[in-house]
mmCIF file of C-alpha atoms in Angstrom:
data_model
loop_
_atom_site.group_PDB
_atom_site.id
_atom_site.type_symbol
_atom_site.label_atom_id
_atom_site.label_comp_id
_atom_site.label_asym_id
_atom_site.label_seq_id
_atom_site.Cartn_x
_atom_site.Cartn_y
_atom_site.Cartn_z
ATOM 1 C CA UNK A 1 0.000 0.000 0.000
ATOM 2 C CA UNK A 2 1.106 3.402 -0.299
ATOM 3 C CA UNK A 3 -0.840 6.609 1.121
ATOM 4 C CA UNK A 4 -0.954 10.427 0.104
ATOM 5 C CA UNK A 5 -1.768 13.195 3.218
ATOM 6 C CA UNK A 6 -3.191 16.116 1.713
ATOM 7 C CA UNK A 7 -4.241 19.264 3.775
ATOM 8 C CA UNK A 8 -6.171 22.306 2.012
ATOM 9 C CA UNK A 9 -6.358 25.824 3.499
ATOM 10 C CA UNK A 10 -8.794 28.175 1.580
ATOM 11 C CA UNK A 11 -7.251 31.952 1.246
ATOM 12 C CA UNK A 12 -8.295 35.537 -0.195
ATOM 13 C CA UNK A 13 -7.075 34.093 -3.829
ATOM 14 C CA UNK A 14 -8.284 30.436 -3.147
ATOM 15 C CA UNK A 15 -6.970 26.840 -2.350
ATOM 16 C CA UNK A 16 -3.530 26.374 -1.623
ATOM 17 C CA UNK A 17 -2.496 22.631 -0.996
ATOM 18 C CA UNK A 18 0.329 20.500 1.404
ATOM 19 C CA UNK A 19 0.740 16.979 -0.459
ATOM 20 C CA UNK A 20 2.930 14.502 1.187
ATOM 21 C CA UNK A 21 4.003 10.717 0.437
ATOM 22 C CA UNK A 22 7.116 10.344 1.874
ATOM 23 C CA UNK A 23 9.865 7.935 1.038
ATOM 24 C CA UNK A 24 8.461 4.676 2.986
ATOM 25 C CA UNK A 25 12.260 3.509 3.689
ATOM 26 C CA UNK A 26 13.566 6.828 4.661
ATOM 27 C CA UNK A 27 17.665 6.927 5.230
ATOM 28 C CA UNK A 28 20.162 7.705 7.924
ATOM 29 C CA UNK A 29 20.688 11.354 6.482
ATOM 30 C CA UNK A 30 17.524 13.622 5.368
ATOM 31 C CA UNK A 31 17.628 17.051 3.688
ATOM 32 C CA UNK A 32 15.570 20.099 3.428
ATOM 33 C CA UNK A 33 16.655 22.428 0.519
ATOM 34 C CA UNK A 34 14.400 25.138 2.292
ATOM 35 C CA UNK A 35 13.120 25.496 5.658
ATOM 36 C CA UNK A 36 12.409 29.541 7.224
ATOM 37 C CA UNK A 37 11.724 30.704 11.169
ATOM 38 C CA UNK A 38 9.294 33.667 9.975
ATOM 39 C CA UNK A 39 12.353 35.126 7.063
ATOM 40 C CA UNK A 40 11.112 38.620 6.131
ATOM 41 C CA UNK A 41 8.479 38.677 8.839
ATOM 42 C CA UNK A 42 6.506 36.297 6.036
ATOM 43 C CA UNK A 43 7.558 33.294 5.868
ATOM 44 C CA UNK A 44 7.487 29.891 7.953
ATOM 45 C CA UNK A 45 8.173 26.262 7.520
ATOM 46 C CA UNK A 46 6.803 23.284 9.758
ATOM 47 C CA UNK A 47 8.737 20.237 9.317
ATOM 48 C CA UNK A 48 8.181 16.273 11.133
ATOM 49 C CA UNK A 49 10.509 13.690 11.387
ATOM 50 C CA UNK A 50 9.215 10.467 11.468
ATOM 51 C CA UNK A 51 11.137 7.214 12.459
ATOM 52 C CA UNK A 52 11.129 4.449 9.469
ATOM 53 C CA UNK A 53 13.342 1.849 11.275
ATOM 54 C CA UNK A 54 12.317 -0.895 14.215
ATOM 55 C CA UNK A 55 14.654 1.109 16.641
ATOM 56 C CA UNK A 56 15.052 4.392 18.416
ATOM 57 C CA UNK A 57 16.092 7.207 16.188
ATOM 58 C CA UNK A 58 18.490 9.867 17.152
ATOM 59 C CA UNK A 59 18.395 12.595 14.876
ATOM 60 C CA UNK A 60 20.579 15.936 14.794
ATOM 61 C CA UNK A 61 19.151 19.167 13.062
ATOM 62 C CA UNK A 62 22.034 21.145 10.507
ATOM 63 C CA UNK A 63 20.957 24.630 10.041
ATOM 64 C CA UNK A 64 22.588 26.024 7.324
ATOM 65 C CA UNK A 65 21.803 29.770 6.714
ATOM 66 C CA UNK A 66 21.251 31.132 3.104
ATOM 67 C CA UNK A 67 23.350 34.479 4.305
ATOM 68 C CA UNK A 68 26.873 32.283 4.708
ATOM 69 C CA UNK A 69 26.784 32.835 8.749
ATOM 70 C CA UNK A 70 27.868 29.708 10.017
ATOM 71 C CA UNK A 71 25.590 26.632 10.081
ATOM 72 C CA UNK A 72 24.549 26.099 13.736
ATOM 73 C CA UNK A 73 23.555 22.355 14.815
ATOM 74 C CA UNK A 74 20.486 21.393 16.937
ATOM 75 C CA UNK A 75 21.297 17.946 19.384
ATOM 76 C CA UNK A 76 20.329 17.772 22.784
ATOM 77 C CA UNK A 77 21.727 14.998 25.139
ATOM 78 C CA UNK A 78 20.300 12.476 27.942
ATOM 79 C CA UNK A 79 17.397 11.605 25.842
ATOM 80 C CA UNK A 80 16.320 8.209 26.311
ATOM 81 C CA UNK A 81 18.154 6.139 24.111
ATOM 82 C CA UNK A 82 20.683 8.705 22.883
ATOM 83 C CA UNK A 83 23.406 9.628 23.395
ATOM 84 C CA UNK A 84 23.073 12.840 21.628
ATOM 85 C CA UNK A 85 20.032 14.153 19.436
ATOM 86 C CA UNK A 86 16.324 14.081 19.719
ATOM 87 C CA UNK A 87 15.156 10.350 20.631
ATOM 88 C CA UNK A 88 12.117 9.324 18.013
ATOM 89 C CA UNK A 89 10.761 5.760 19.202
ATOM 90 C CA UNK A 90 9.902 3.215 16.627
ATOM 91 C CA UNK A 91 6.784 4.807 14.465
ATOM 92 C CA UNK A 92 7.123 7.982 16.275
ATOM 93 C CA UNK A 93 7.640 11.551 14.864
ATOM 94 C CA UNK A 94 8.716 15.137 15.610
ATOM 95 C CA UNK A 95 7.836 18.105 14.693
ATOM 96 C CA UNK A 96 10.038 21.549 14.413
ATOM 97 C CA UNK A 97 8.235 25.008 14.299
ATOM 98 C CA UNK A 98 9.129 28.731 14.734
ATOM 99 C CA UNK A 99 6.838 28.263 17.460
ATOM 100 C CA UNK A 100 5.587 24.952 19.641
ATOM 101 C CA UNK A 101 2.222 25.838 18.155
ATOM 102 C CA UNK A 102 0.562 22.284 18.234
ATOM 103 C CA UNK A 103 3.221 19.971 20.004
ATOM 104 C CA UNK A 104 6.143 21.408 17.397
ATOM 105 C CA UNK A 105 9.747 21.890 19.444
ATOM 106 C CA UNK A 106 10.844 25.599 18.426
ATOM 107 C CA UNK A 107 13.888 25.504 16.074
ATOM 108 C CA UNK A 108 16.771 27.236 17.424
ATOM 109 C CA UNK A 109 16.959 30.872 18.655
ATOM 110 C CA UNK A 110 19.039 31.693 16.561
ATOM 111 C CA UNK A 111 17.231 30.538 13.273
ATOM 112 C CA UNK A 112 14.693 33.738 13.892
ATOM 113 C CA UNK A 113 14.182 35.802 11.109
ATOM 114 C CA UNK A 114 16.351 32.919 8.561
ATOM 115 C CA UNK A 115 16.152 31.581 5.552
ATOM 116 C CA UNK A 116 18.285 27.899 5.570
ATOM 117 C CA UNK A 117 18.815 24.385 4.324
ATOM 118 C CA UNK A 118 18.400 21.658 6.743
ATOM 119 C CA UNK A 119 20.191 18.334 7.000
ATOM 120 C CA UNK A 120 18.711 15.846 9.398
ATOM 121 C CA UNK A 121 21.371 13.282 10.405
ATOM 122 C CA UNK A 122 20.265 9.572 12.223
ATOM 123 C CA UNK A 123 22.902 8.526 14.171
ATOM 124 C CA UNK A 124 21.027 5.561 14.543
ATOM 125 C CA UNK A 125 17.915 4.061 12.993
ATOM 126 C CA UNK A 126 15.940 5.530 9.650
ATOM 127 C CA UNK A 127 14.126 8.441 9.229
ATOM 128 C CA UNK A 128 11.750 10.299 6.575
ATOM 129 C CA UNK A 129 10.924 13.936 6.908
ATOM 130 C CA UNK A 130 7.999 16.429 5.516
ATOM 131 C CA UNK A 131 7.686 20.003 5.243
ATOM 132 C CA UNK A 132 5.052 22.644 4.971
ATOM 133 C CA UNK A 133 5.795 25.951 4.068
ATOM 134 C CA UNK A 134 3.379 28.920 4.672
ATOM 135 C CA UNK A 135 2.752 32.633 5.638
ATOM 136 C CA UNK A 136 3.028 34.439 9.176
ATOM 137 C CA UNK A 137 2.072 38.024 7.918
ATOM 138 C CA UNK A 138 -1.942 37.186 7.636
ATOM 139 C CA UNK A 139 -1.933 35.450 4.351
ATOM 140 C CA UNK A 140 -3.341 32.036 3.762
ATOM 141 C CA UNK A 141 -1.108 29.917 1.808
ATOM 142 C CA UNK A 142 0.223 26.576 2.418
ATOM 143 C CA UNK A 143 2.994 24.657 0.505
ATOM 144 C CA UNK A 144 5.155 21.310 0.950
ATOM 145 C CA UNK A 145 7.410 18.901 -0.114
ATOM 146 C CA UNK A 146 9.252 15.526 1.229
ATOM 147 C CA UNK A 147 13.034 15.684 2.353
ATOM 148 C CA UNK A 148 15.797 14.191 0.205
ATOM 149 C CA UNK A 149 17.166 11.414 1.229
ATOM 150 C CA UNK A 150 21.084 11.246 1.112
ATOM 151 C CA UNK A 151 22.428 7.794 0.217
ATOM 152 C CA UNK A 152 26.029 6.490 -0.301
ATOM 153 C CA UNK A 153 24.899 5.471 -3.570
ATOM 154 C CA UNK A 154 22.735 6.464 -6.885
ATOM 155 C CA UNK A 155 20.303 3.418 -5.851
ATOM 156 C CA UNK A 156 19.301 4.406 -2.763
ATOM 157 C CA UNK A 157 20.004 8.567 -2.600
ATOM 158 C CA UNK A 158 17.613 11.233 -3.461
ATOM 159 C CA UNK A 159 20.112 13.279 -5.407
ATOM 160 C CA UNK A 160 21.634 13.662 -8.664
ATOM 161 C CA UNK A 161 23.927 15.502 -10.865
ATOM 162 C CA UNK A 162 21.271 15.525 -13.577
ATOM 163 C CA UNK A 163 17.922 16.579 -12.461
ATOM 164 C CA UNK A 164 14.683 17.464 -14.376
ATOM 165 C CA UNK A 165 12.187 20.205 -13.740
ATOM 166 C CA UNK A 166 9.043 18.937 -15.704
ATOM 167 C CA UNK A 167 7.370 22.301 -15.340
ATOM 168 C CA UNK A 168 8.476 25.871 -14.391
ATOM 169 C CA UNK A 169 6.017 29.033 -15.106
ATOM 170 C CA UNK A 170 6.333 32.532 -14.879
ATOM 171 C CA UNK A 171 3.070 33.626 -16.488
ATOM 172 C CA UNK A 172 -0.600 34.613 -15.565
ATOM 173 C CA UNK A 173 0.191 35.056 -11.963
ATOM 174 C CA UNK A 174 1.911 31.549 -11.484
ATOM 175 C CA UNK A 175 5.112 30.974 -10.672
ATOM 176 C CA UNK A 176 7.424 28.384 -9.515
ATOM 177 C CA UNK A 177 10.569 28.419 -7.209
ATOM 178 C CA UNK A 178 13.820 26.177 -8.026
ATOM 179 C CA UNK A 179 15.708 26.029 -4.353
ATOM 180 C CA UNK A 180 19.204 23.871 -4.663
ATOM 181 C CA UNK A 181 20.752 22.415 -2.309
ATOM 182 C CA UNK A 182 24.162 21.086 -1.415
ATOM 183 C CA UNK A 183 24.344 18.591 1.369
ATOM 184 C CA UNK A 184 27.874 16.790 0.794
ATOM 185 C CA UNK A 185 30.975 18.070 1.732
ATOM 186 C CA UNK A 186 32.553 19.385 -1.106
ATOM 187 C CA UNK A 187 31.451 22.583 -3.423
ATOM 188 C CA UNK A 188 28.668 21.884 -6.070
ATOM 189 C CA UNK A 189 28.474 23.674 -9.353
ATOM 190 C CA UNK A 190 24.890 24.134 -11.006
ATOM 191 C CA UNK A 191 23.643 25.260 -14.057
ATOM 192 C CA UNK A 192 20.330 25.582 -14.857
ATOM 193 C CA UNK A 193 18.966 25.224 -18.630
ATOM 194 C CA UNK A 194 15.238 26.605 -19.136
ATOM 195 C CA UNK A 195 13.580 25.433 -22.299
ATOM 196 C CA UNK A 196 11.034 27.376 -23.614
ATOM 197 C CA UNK A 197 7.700 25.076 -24.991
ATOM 198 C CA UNK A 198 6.624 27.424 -27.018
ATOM 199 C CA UNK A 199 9.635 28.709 -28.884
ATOM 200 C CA UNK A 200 12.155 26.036 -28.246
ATOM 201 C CA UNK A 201 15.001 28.513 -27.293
ATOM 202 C CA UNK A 202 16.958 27.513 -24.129
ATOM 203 C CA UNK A 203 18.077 29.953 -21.335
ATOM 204 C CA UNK A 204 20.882 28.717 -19.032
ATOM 205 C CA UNK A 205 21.609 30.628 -15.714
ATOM 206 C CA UNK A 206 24.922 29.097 -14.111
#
């Protein structure tokens, strides 16, 4: 079996969806190409760990801020089962907020006001990870997508050196956002090739 979560919130310029079907096996390292504690005053992300394996999970939070500050790291210790990081039991989950609005821990003082990538490391057990983006200024909007699973291989990692965008509009009041990501431990160079449908010209931004 495999199961989709949808949530709908209705706003001033109508629906606005959170779709998630997360990766059923999860991984020992998850990442978050974009996660915000209320950036601009605007915008928020919500994100929940859940543990995939059949033992406890200790997971550490990377915050790694868009603005090249230094990444800060998120692990308590003497949780039960861990030695350090946030102890998930088997087919648990938690959730990390700007606030603890509805059970959520708070992310890190000193994520207020950021815009960052995430990596979520397992020092033990398997883990899968959602996140929902949305407003704090009064709007109602609601996005989401599922972590990226980093593997020590092409058959069992989330990322690529080749990746395809099947759609991307700027037009009529849509839009879409591209957010990379580089979770490894070495520099990453990107280029990225836009193809227009209707007049077959490319555009590459590098």
């Amino acid at each position: 079996v495999n199961a989709l979560l949808v949530r709908d919130i209705l706003g001033s310029a109508g629906h606005s969806y959170s779709i998630h079907s997360a990766n059923a096996a999860g991984g020992t390292k998850v990442t978050l190409p974009f996660v915000t504690n209320n950036f601009n005053n605007t915008y928020a992300t919500r994100f929940t760990v859940a543990n995939t394996g059949t033992t406890t999970a200790c997971i550490s939070v990377q915050y790694a801020f868009v603005d090249g500050r230094p990444s800060v790291t998120d692990s308590p210790t003497g949780q039960g089962g861990c030695t350090n990081g946030y102890a998930i039991p088997v087919t648990g989950q938690v959730a990390f907020a700007p606030t603890t609005v509805d059970g959520a821990l708070a992310m890190l003082a000193s994520t207020a006001g950021a815009m960052m990538a995430a990596p979520i490391t397992a020092s033990s057990g398997t883990i899968t990870v959602g996140a929902d983006a949305y407003y704090t200024n009064g709007n109602r909007g609601l996005a989401s997508y599922d972590g990226f699973v980093v593997g020590d291989s092409a058959a069992n990692s989330d990322l690529g050196t080749t990746i395809l965008i099947p759609i991307a509009i700027k037009e009529d009041g849509y839009f879409s956002q591209i957010l990379l990501s580089n979770p490894n431990n070495t520099a990453a160079n990107a280029t990225i090739n836009y193809l227009d449908q209707n007049t077959g010209q490319h555009y590459t931004v590098n």
